[in-house]
Amino acid sequence: MREYLEKVVDQCETRYHLQLLFPDTPFVLHFQCGTSGHSLSISNKGCNVLPDPHPDPNLTITAGDVRRLIALLEGNERLTSLVDKKEIEVRGGYRHLLFAESVLWLTRFHMVEPVSV
């Protein structure tokens, strides 16, 4: 799952217009699946995958199946959609949930098809 988080970090760093939305203090998003967990730090100073899970994240996303988290990180599913379907559990504030969903949706990787004129 770490490689998917690294892709999110790459997208955060290459999409400069999104950095205006990022907070001054790091927003820590933690992903938990079974016994493995990974934390992502997002701020206007940079985004990175933390080497160890953060003890006090702003938002924790827990899934029983890693495929749900991968679908979320790839941009195939929205965070609130997965929560509504009870496929993942989120612990944190509503504003944090909306911020995380926005970042994950706006950093999703998608192919741009050329337009012929």
mmCIF file of N, CA and C in Angstrom:
data_model
loop_
_atom_site.group_PDB
_atom_site.id
_atom_site.type_symbol
_atom_site.label_atom_id
_atom_site.label_comp_id
_atom_site.label_asym_id
_atom_site.label_seq_id
_atom_site.Cartn_x
_atom_site.Cartn_y
_atom_site.Cartn_z
ATOM 1 N N MET A 1 0.825 -1.196 0.000
ATOM 2 C CA MET A 1 0.000 0.000 0.000
ATOM 3 C C MET A 1 0.870 1.262 0.000
ATOM 4 N N ARG A 2 2.073 1.119 0.484
ATOM 5 C CA ARG A 2 2.961 2.283 0.543
ATOM 6 C C ARG A 2 3.198 2.887 -0.838
ATOM 7 N N GLU A 3 3.292 2.041 -1.870
ATOM 8 C CA GLU A 3 3.528 2.571 -3.216
ATOM 9 C C GLU A 3 2.360 3.429 -3.701
ATOM 10 N N TYR A 4 1.153 3.108 -3.267
ATOM 11 C CA TYR A 4 -0.010 3.926 -3.628
ATOM 12 C C TYR A 4 0.036 5.272 -2.907
ATOM 13 N N LEU A 5 0.489 5.257 -1.660
ATOM 14 C CA LEU A 5 0.639 6.513 -0.924
ATOM 15 C C LEU A 5 1.727 7.379 -1.546
ATOM 16 N N GLU A 6 2.786 6.751 -2.034
ATOM 17 C CA GLU A 6 3.853 7.505 -2.709
ATOM 18 C C GLU A 6 3.325 8.177 -3.976
ATOM 19 N N LYS A 7 2.398 7.523 -4.666
ATOM 20 C CA LYS A 7 1.786 8.130 -5.853
ATOM 21 C C LYS A 7 0.962 9.355 -5.471
ATOM 22 N N VAL A 8 0.258 9.281 -4.342
ATOM 23 C CA VAL A 8 -0.504 10.440 -3.858
ATOM 24 C C VAL A 8 0.455 11.586 -3.546
ATOM 25 N N VAL A 9 1.571 11.276 -2.902
ATOM 26 C CA VAL A 9 2.577 12.295 -2.585
ATOM 27 C C VAL A 9 3.105 12.930 -3.866
ATOM 28 N N ASP A 10 3.406 12.114 -4.866
ATOM 29 C CA ASP A 10 3.890 12.648 -6.150
ATOM 30 C C ASP A 10 2.875 13.597 -6.771
ATOM 31 N N GLN A 11 1.609 13.220 -6.718
ATOM 32 C CA GLN A 11 0.563 14.075 -7.281
ATOM 33 C C GLN A 11 0.421 15.367 -6.472
ATOM 34 N N CYS A 12 0.560 15.278 -5.151
ATOM 35 C CA CYS A 12 0.498 16.484 -4.304
ATOM 36 C C CYS A 12 1.607 17.458 -4.674
ATOM 37 N N GLU A 13 2.777 16.925 -4.957
ATOM 38 C CA GLU A 13 3.925 17.779 -5.245
ATOM 39 C C GLU A 13 3.913 18.334 -6.664
ATOM 40 N N THR A 14 3.296 17.635 -7.601
ATOM 41 C CA THR A 14 3.290 18.115 -8.986
ATOM 42 C C THR A 14 2.103 19.015 -9.308
ATOM 43 N N ARG A 15 1.068 18.942 -8.530
ATOM 44 C CA ARG A 15 -0.108 19.790 -8.765
ATOM 45 C C ARG A 15 -0.021 21.003 -7.840
ATOM 46 N N TYR A 16 0.695 21.998 -8.328
ATOM 47 C CA TYR A 16 1.006 23.167 -7.509
ATOM 48 C C TYR A 16 -0.237 23.922 -7.056
ATOM 49 N N HIS A 17 -1.284 23.911 -7.862
ATOM 50 C CA HIS A 17 -2.494 24.641 -7.491
ATOM 51 C C HIS A 17 -3.140 24.060 -6.233
ATOM 52 N N LEU A 18 -2.897 22.800 -5.930
ATOM 53 C CA LEU A 18 -3.473 22.190 -4.731
ATOM 54 C C LEU A 18 -2.757 22.630 -3.463
ATOM 55 N N GLN A 19 -1.502 23.011 -3.586
ATOM 56 C CA GLN A 19 -0.733 23.373 -2.402
ATOM 57 C C GLN A 19 -1.305 24.594 -1.696
ATOM 58 N N LEU A 20 -2.069 25.399 -2.415
ATOM 59 C CA LEU A 20 -2.728 26.544 -1.783
ATOM 60 C C LEU A 20 -3.814 26.101 -0.807
ATOM 61 N N LEU A 21 -4.337 24.896 -1.002
ATOM 62 C CA LEU A 21 -5.380 24.364 -0.121
ATOM 63 C C LEU A 21 -4.814 23.705 1.132
ATOM 64 N N PHE A 22 -3.527 23.372 1.102
ATOM 65 C CA PHE A 22 -2.927 22.617 2.190
ATOM 66 C C PHE A 22 -2.662 23.511 3.397
ATOM 67 N N PRO A 23 -2.826 22.963 4.608
ATOM 68 C CA PRO A 23 -2.632 23.753 5.831
ATOM 69 C C PRO A 23 -1.157 24.040 6.124
ATOM 70 N N ASP A 24 -0.934 25.043 6.987
ATOM 71 C CA ASP A 24 0.429 25.374 7.419
ATOM 72 C C ASP A 24 1.000 24.279 8.320
ATOM 73 N N THR A 25 0.168 23.788 9.234
ATOM 74 C CA THR A 25 0.612 22.700 10.108
ATOM 75 C C THR A 25 0.237 21.370 9.453
ATOM 76 N N PRO A 26 1.072 20.364 9.573
ATOM 77 C CA PRO A 26 0.806 19.096 8.888
ATOM 78 C C PRO A 26 -0.526 18.460 9.289
ATOM 79 N N PHE A 27 -1.258 18.038 8.282
ATOM 80 C CA PHE A 27 -2.478 17.254 8.444
ATOM 81 C C PHE A 27 -2.057 15.802 8.271
ATOM 82 N N VAL A 28 -2.273 14.988 9.296
ATOM 83 C CA VAL A 28 -1.825 13.593 9.248
ATOM 84 C C VAL A 28 -3.027 12.687 9.016
ATOM 85 N N LEU A 29 -2.935 11.930 7.944
ATOM 86 C CA LEU A 29 -3.971 10.992 7.530
ATOM 87 C C LEU A 29 -3.396 9.588 7.698
ATOM 88 N N HIS A 30 -4.068 8.764 8.489
ATOM 89 C CA HIS A 30 -3.558 7.421 8.781
ATOM 90 C C HIS A 30 -4.462 6.379 8.131
ATOM 91 N N PHE A 31 -3.840 5.417 7.452
ATOM 92 C CA PHE A 31 -4.553 4.312 6.819
ATOM 93 C C PHE A 31 -4.215 3.038 7.574
ATOM 94 N N GLN A 32 -5.248 2.311 8.004
ATOM 95 C CA GLN A 32 -5.052 1.090 8.776
ATOM 96 C C GLN A 32 -5.786 -0.052 8.091
ATOM 97 N N CYS A 33 -5.079 -1.152 7.900
ATOM 98 C CA CYS A 33 -5.690 -2.356 7.345
ATOM 99 C C CYS A 33 -5.076 -3.543 8.066
ATOM 100 N N GLY A 34 -5.882 -4.182 8.885
ATOM 101 C CA GLY A 34 -5.359 -5.286 9.684
ATOM 102 C C GLY A 34 -4.317 -4.774 10.656
ATOM 103 N N THR A 35 -3.147 -5.386 10.639
ATOM 104 C CA THR A 35 -2.087 -4.969 11.555
ATOM 105 C C THR A 35 -1.139 -3.952 10.937
ATOM 106 N N SER A 36 -1.276 -3.702 9.641
ATOM 107 C CA SER A 36 -0.371 -2.732 9.008
ATOM 108 C C SER A 36 -1.029 -1.365 8.916
ATOM 109 N N GLY A 37 -0.229 -0.344 9.131
ATOM 110 C CA GLY A 37 -0.724 1.023 9.060
ATOM 111 C C GLY A 37 0.319 1.947 8.467
ATOM 112 N N HIS A 38 -0.150 2.949 7.748
ATOM 113 C CA HIS A 38 0.726 3.937 7.122
ATOM 114 C C HIS A 38 0.122 5.316 7.336
ATOM 115 N N SER A 39 0.981 6.296 7.562
ATOM 116 C CA SER A 39 0.523 7.668 7.772
ATOM 117 C C SER A 39 1.063 8.572 6.677
ATOM 118 N N LEU A 40 0.229 9.514 6.280
ATOM 119 C CA LEU A 40 0.555 10.480 5.242
ATOM 120 C C LEU A 40 0.456 11.867 5.852
ATOM 121 N N SER A 41 1.505 12.662 5.700
ATOM 122 C CA SER A 41 1.531 14.029 6.218
ATOM 123 C C SER A 41 1.361 14.991 5.052
ATOM 124 N N ILE A 42 0.411 15.921 5.191
ATOM 125 C CA ILE A 42 0.105 16.874 4.126
ATOM 126 C C ILE A 42 0.178 18.281 4.702
ATOM 127 N N SER A 43 1.001 19.129 4.096
ATOM 128 C CA SER A 43 1.051 20.542 4.472
ATOM 129 C C SER A 43 1.555 21.333 3.278
ATOM 130 N N ASN A 44 1.470 22.666 3.387
ATOM 131 C CA ASN A 44 1.943 23.486 2.271
ATOM 132 C C ASN A 44 3.473 23.503 2.188
ATOM 133 N N LYS A 45 4.128 22.908 3.163
ATOM 134 C CA LYS A 45 5.589 22.787 3.139
ATOM 135 C C LYS A 45 6.036 21.488 2.478
ATOM 136 N N GLY A 46 5.081 20.596 2.218
ATOM 137 C CA GLY A 46 5.393 19.332 1.557
ATOM 138 C C GLY A 46 4.515 18.197 2.041
ATOM 139 N N CYS A 47 4.471 17.172 1.231
ATOM 140 C CA CYS A 47 3.711 15.971 1.563
ATOM 141 C C CYS A 47 4.686 14.801 1.599
ATOM 142 N N ASN A 48 4.470 13.892 2.540
ATOM 143 C CA ASN A 48 5.318 12.711 2.586
ATOM 144 C C ASN A 48 4.650 11.588 3.357
ATOM 145 N N VAL A 49 5.110 10.380 3.059
ATOM 146 C CA VAL A 49 4.673 9.206 3.799
ATOM 147 C C VAL A 49 5.590 9.107 5.002
ATOM 148 N N LEU A 50 5.011 9.069 6.178
ATOM 149 C CA LEU A 50 5.812 9.013 7.403
ATOM 150 C C LEU A 50 6.429 7.628 7.559
ATOM 151 N N PRO A 51 7.657 7.561 8.061
ATOM 152 C CA PRO A 51 8.323 6.262 8.201
ATOM 153 C C PRO A 51 7.632 5.336 9.204
ATOM 154 N N ASP A 52 7.002 5.912 10.214
ATOM 155 C CA ASP A 52 6.275 5.132 11.218
ATOM 156 C C ASP A 52 4.863 5.687 11.338
ATOM 157 N N PRO A 53 3.890 4.841 11.693
ATOM 158 C CA PRO A 53 2.531 5.350 11.896
ATOM 159 C C PRO A 53 2.514 6.456 12.955
ATOM 160 N N HIS A 54 1.784 7.515 12.672
ATOM 161 C CA HIS A 54 1.696 8.656 13.584
ATOM 162 C C HIS A 54 0.807 8.284 14.768
ATOM 163 N N PRO A 55 1.215 8.628 16.003
ATOM 164 C CA PRO A 55 0.421 8.250 17.179
ATOM 165 C C PRO A 55 -0.886 9.032 17.328
ATOM 166 N N ASP A 56 -0.964 10.231 16.745
ATOM 167 C CA ASP A 56 -2.159 11.059 16.914
ATOM 168 C C ASP A 56 -2.556 11.711 15.580
ATOM 169 N N PRO A 57 -3.093 10.916 14.636
ATOM 170 C CA PRO A 57 -3.452 11.479 13.332
ATOM 171 C C PRO A 57 -4.718 12.326 13.407
ATOM 172 N N ASN A 58 -4.887 13.213 12.438
ATOM 173 C CA ASN A 58 -6.106 14.010 12.348
ATOM 174 C C ASN A 58 -7.289 13.156 11.911
ATOM 175 N N LEU A 59 -7.018 12.169 11.060
ATOM 176 C CA LEU A 59 -8.073 11.297 10.543
ATOM 177 C C LEU A 59 -7.497 9.903 10.350
ATOM 178 N N THR A 60 -8.248 8.889 10.778
ATOM 179 C CA THR A 60 -7.842 7.499 10.593
ATOM 180 C C THR A 60 -8.860 6.804 9.719
ATOM 181 N N ILE A 61 -8.378 6.153 8.672
ATOM 182 C CA ILE A 61 -9.227 5.395 7.760
ATOM 183 C C ILE A 61 -8.871 3.928 7.946
ATOM 184 N N THR A 62 -9.856 3.124 8.352
ATOM 185 C CA THR A 62 -9.634 1.712 8.633
ATOM 186 C C THR A 62 -10.460 0.867 7.679
ATOM 187 N N ALA A 63 -9.826 -0.131 7.097
ATOM 188 C CA ALA A 63 -10.521 -1.042 6.189
ATOM 189 C C ALA A 63 -10.149 -2.472 6.539
ATOM 190 N N GLY A 64 -11.113 -3.363 6.379
ATOM 191 C CA GLY A 64 -10.842 -4.776 6.593
ATOM 192 C C GLY A 64 -10.152 -5.401 5.395
ATOM 193 N N ASP A 65 -10.354 -4.805 4.231
ATOM 194 C CA ASP A 65 -9.801 -5.323 2.987
ATOM 195 C C ASP A 65 -8.927 -4.256 2.344
ATOM 196 N N VAL A 66 -7.683 -4.593 2.067
ATOM 197 C CA VAL A 66 -6.746 -3.628 1.493
ATOM 198 C C VAL A 66 -7.211 -3.150 0.117
ATOM 199 N N ARG A 67 -8.011 -3.949 -0.575
ATOM 200 C CA ARG A 67 -8.505 -3.541 -1.899
ATOM 201 C C ARG A 67 -9.384 -2.301 -1.818
ATOM 202 N N ARG A 68 -10.083 -2.122 -0.699
ATOM 203 C CA ARG A 68 -10.908 -0.914 -0.530
ATOM 204 C C ARG A 68 -10.013 0.317 -0.440
ATOM 205 N N LEU A 69 -8.919 0.205 0.306
ATOM 206 C CA LEU A 69 -7.992 1.334 0.430
ATOM 207 C C LEU A 69 -7.301 1.627 -0.896
ATOM 208 N N ILE A 70 -6.953 0.593 -1.632
ATOM 209 C CA ILE A 70 -6.315 0.795 -2.934
ATOM 210 C C ILE A 70 -7.280 1.476 -3.895
ATOM 211 N N ALA A 71 -8.540 1.059 -3.889
ATOM 212 C CA ALA A 71 -9.544 1.702 -4.744
ATOM 213 C C ALA A 71 -9.691 3.173 -4.382
ATOM 214 N N LEU A 72 -9.608 3.483 -3.095
ATOM 215 C CA LEU A 72 -9.683 4.869 -2.632
ATOM 216 C C LEU A 72 -8.468 5.663 -3.103
ATOM 217 N N LEU A 73 -7.286 5.106 -2.934
ATOM 218 C CA LEU A 73 -6.053 5.806 -3.298
ATOM 219 C C LEU A 73 -5.878 5.938 -4.809
ATOM 220 N N GLU A 74 -6.425 5.006 -5.567
ATOM 221 C CA GLU A 74 -6.348 5.094 -7.025
ATOM 222 C C GLU A 74 -7.381 6.057 -7.596
ATOM 223 N N GLY A 75 -8.340 6.470 -6.776
ATOM 224 C CA GLY A 75 -9.364 7.386 -7.253
ATOM 225 C C GLY A 75 -10.555 6.695 -7.878
ATOM 226 N N ASN A 76 -10.667 5.383 -7.689
ATOM 227 C CA ASN A 76 -11.802 4.642 -8.230
ATOM 228 C C ASN A 76 -13.031 4.744 -7.340
ATOM 229 N N GLU A 77 -12.835 5.077 -6.084
ATOM 230 C CA GLU A 77 -13.931 5.224 -5.114
ATOM 231 C C GLU A 77 -13.723 6.505 -4.326
ATOM 232 N N ARG A 78 -14.819 7.103 -3.919
ATOM 233 C CA ARG A 78 -14.743 8.277 -3.050
ATOM 234 C C ARG A 78 -14.816 7.830 -1.593
ATOM 235 N N LEU A 79 -14.186 8.609 -0.742
ATOM 236 C CA LEU A 79 -14.129 8.279 0.681
ATOM 237 C C LEU A 79 -15.526 8.179 1.290
ATOM 238 N N THR A 80 -16.362 9.186 1.074
ATOM 239 C CA THR A 80 -17.700 9.162 1.678
ATOM 240 C C THR A 80 -18.556 8.037 1.116
ATOM 241 N N SER A 81 -18.323 7.668 -0.125
ATOM 242 C CA SER A 81 -19.054 6.554 -0.725
ATOM 243 C C SER A 81 -18.717 5.245 -0.016
ATOM 244 N N LEU A 82 -17.438 5.036 0.261
ATOM 245 C CA LEU A 82 -17.019 3.827 0.971
ATOM 246 C C LEU A 82 -17.525 3.817 2.412
ATOM 247 N N VAL A 83 -17.585 4.988 3.027
ATOM 248 C CA VAL A 83 -18.115 5.079 4.393
ATOM 249 C C VAL A 83 -19.604 4.760 4.387
ATOM 250 N N ASP A 84 -20.336 5.316 3.423
ATOM 251 C CA ASP A 84 -21.777 5.056 3.328
ATOM 252 C C ASP A 84 -22.076 3.575 3.108
ATOM 253 N N LYS A 85 -21.220 2.908 2.343
ATOM 254 C CA LYS A 85 -21.402 1.474 2.080
ATOM 255 C C LYS A 85 -20.861 0.611 3.220
ATOM 256 N N LYS A 86 -20.308 1.271 4.246
ATOM 257 C CA LYS A 86 -19.742 0.598 5.422
ATOM 258 C C LYS A 86 -18.603 -0.357 5.049
ATOM 259 N N GLU A 87 -17.857 0.007 3.999
ATOM 260 C CA GLU A 87 -16.707 -0.791 3.593
ATOM 261 C C GLU A 87 -15.431 -0.321 4.280
ATOM 262 N N ILE A 88 -15.451 0.919 4.776
ATOM 263 C CA ILE A 88 -14.349 1.439 5.574
ATOM 264 C C ILE A 88 -14.931 2.210 6.747
ATOM 265 N N GLU A 89 -14.099 2.410 7.747
ATOM 266 C CA GLU A 89 -14.500 3.167 8.933
ATOM 267 C C GLU A 89 -13.558 4.354 9.069
ATOM 268 N N VAL A 90 -14.121 5.499 9.430
ATOM 269 C CA VAL A 90 -13.331 6.719 9.564
ATOM 270 C C VAL A 90 -13.460 7.234 10.984
ATOM 271 N N ARG A 91 -12.321 7.627 11.565
ATOM 272 C CA ARG A 91 -12.318 8.196 12.911
ATOM 273 C C ARG A 91 -11.653 9.566 12.835
ATOM 274 N N GLY A 92 -12.417 10.588 13.159
ATOM 275 C CA GLY A 92 -11.927 11.962 13.101
ATOM 276 C C GLY A 92 -13.094 12.895 12.836
ATOM 277 N N GLY A 93 -12.802 14.171 12.711
ATOM 278 C CA GLY A 93 -13.845 15.165 12.503
ATOM 279 C C GLY A 93 -14.379 15.190 11.081
ATOM 280 N N TYR A 94 -15.575 15.767 10.941
ATOM 281 C CA TYR A 94 -16.223 15.833 9.629
ATOM 282 C C TYR A 94 -15.440 16.721 8.670
ATOM 283 N N ARG A 95 -14.923 17.844 9.151
ATOM 284 C CA ARG A 95 -14.119 18.725 8.294
ATOM 285 C C ARG A 95 -12.855 18.014 7.826
ATOM 286 N N HIS A 96 -12.270 17.210 8.699
ATOM 287 C CA HIS A 96 -11.084 16.445 8.317
ATOM 288 C C HIS A 96 -11.438 15.403 7.256
ATOM 289 N N LEU A 97 -12.601 14.788 7.400
ATOM 290 C CA LEU A 97 -13.052 13.819 6.411
ATOM 291 C C LEU A 97 -13.220 14.489 5.048
ATOM 292 N N LEU A 98 -13.838 15.664 5.026
ATOM 293 C CA LEU A 98 -14.037 16.379 3.763
ATOM 294 C C LEU A 98 -12.706 16.809 3.144
ATOM 295 N N PHE A 99 -11.770 17.253 3.973
ATOM 296 C CA PHE A 99 -10.457 17.642 3.461
ATOM 297 C C PHE A 99 -9.739 16.433 2.865
ATOM 298 N N ALA A 100 -9.760 15.313 3.584
ATOM 299 C CA ALA A 100 -9.091 14.103 3.089
ATOM 300 C C ALA A 100 -9.723 13.635 1.785
ATOM 301 N N GLU A 101 -11.043 13.668 1.714
ATOM 302 C CA GLU A 101 -11.714 13.254 0.480
ATOM 303 C C GLU A 101 -11.333 14.173 -0.676
ATOM 304 N N SER A 102 -11.271 15.460 -0.420
ATOM 305 C CA SER A 102 -10.886 16.413 -1.464
ATOM 306 C C SER A 102 -9.475 16.146 -1.964
ATOM 307 N N VAL A 103 -8.547 15.971 -1.048
ATOM 308 C CA VAL A 103 -7.152 15.732 -1.440
ATOM 309 C C VAL A 103 -7.032 14.427 -2.223
ATOM 310 N N LEU A 104 -7.657 13.369 -1.726
ATOM 311 C CA LEU A 104 -7.556 12.077 -2.408
ATOM 312 C C LEU A 104 -8.211 12.116 -3.786
ATOM 313 N N TRP A 105 -9.314 12.837 -3.903
ATOM 314 C CA TRP A 105 -10.004 12.915 -5.194
ATOM 315 C C TRP A 105 -9.218 13.784 -6.180
ATOM 316 N N LEU A 106 -8.690 14.899 -5.711
ATOM 317 C CA LEU A 106 -7.981 15.814 -6.605
ATOM 318 C C LEU A 106 -6.579 15.331 -6.976
ATOM 319 N N THR A 107 -6.036 14.408 -6.212
ATOM 320 C CA THR A 107 -4.705 13.883 -6.535
ATOM 321 C C THR A 107 -4.772 12.536 -7.239
ATOM 322 N N ARG A 108 -5.966 12.087 -7.549
ATOM 323 C CA ARG A 108 -6.060 10.793 -8.227
ATOM 324 C C ARG A 108 -5.379 10.880 -9.588
ATOM 325 N N PHE A 109 -4.789 9.779 -9.980
ATOM 326 C CA PHE A 109 -4.097 9.737 -11.264
ATOM 327 C C PHE A 109 -5.118 9.383 -12.333
ATOM 328 N N HIS A 110 -5.163 10.166 -13.369
ATOM 329 C CA HIS A 110 -6.050 9.850 -14.488
ATOM 330 C C HIS A 110 -5.362 10.201 -15.800
ATOM 331 N N MET A 111 -5.657 9.413 -16.773
ATOM 332 C CA MET A 111 -5.061 9.620 -18.092
ATOM 333 C C MET A 111 -5.794 10.759 -18.790
ATOM 334 N N VAL A 112 -5.041 11.631 -19.402
ATOM 335 C CA VAL A 112 -5.621 12.722 -20.172
ATOM 336 C C VAL A 112 -5.605 12.298 -21.632
ATOM 337 N N GLU A 113 -6.788 12.260 -22.209
ATOM 338 C CA GLU A 113 -6.881 11.859 -23.607
ATOM 339 C C GLU A 113 -6.715 13.083 -24.493
ATOM 340 N N PRO A 114 -5.896 12.960 -25.530
ATOM 341 C CA PRO A 114 -5.709 14.106 -26.425
ATOM 342 C C PRO A 114 -6.986 14.411 -27.202
ATOM 343 N N VAL A 115 -7.176 15.667 -27.480
ATOM 344 C CA VAL A 115 -8.348 16.114 -28.225
ATOM 345 C C VAL A 115 -7.907 16.469 -29.634
ATOM 346 N N SER A 116 -8.578 15.910 -30.606
ATOM 347 C CA SER A 116 -8.274 16.230 -32.003
ATOM 348 C C SER A 116 -9.213 17.319 -32.479
ATOM 349 N N VAL A 117 -8.660 18.283 -33.172
ATOM 350 C CA VAL A 117 -9.473 19.388 -33.682
ATOM 351 C C VAL A 117 -9.464 19.350 -35.195
#
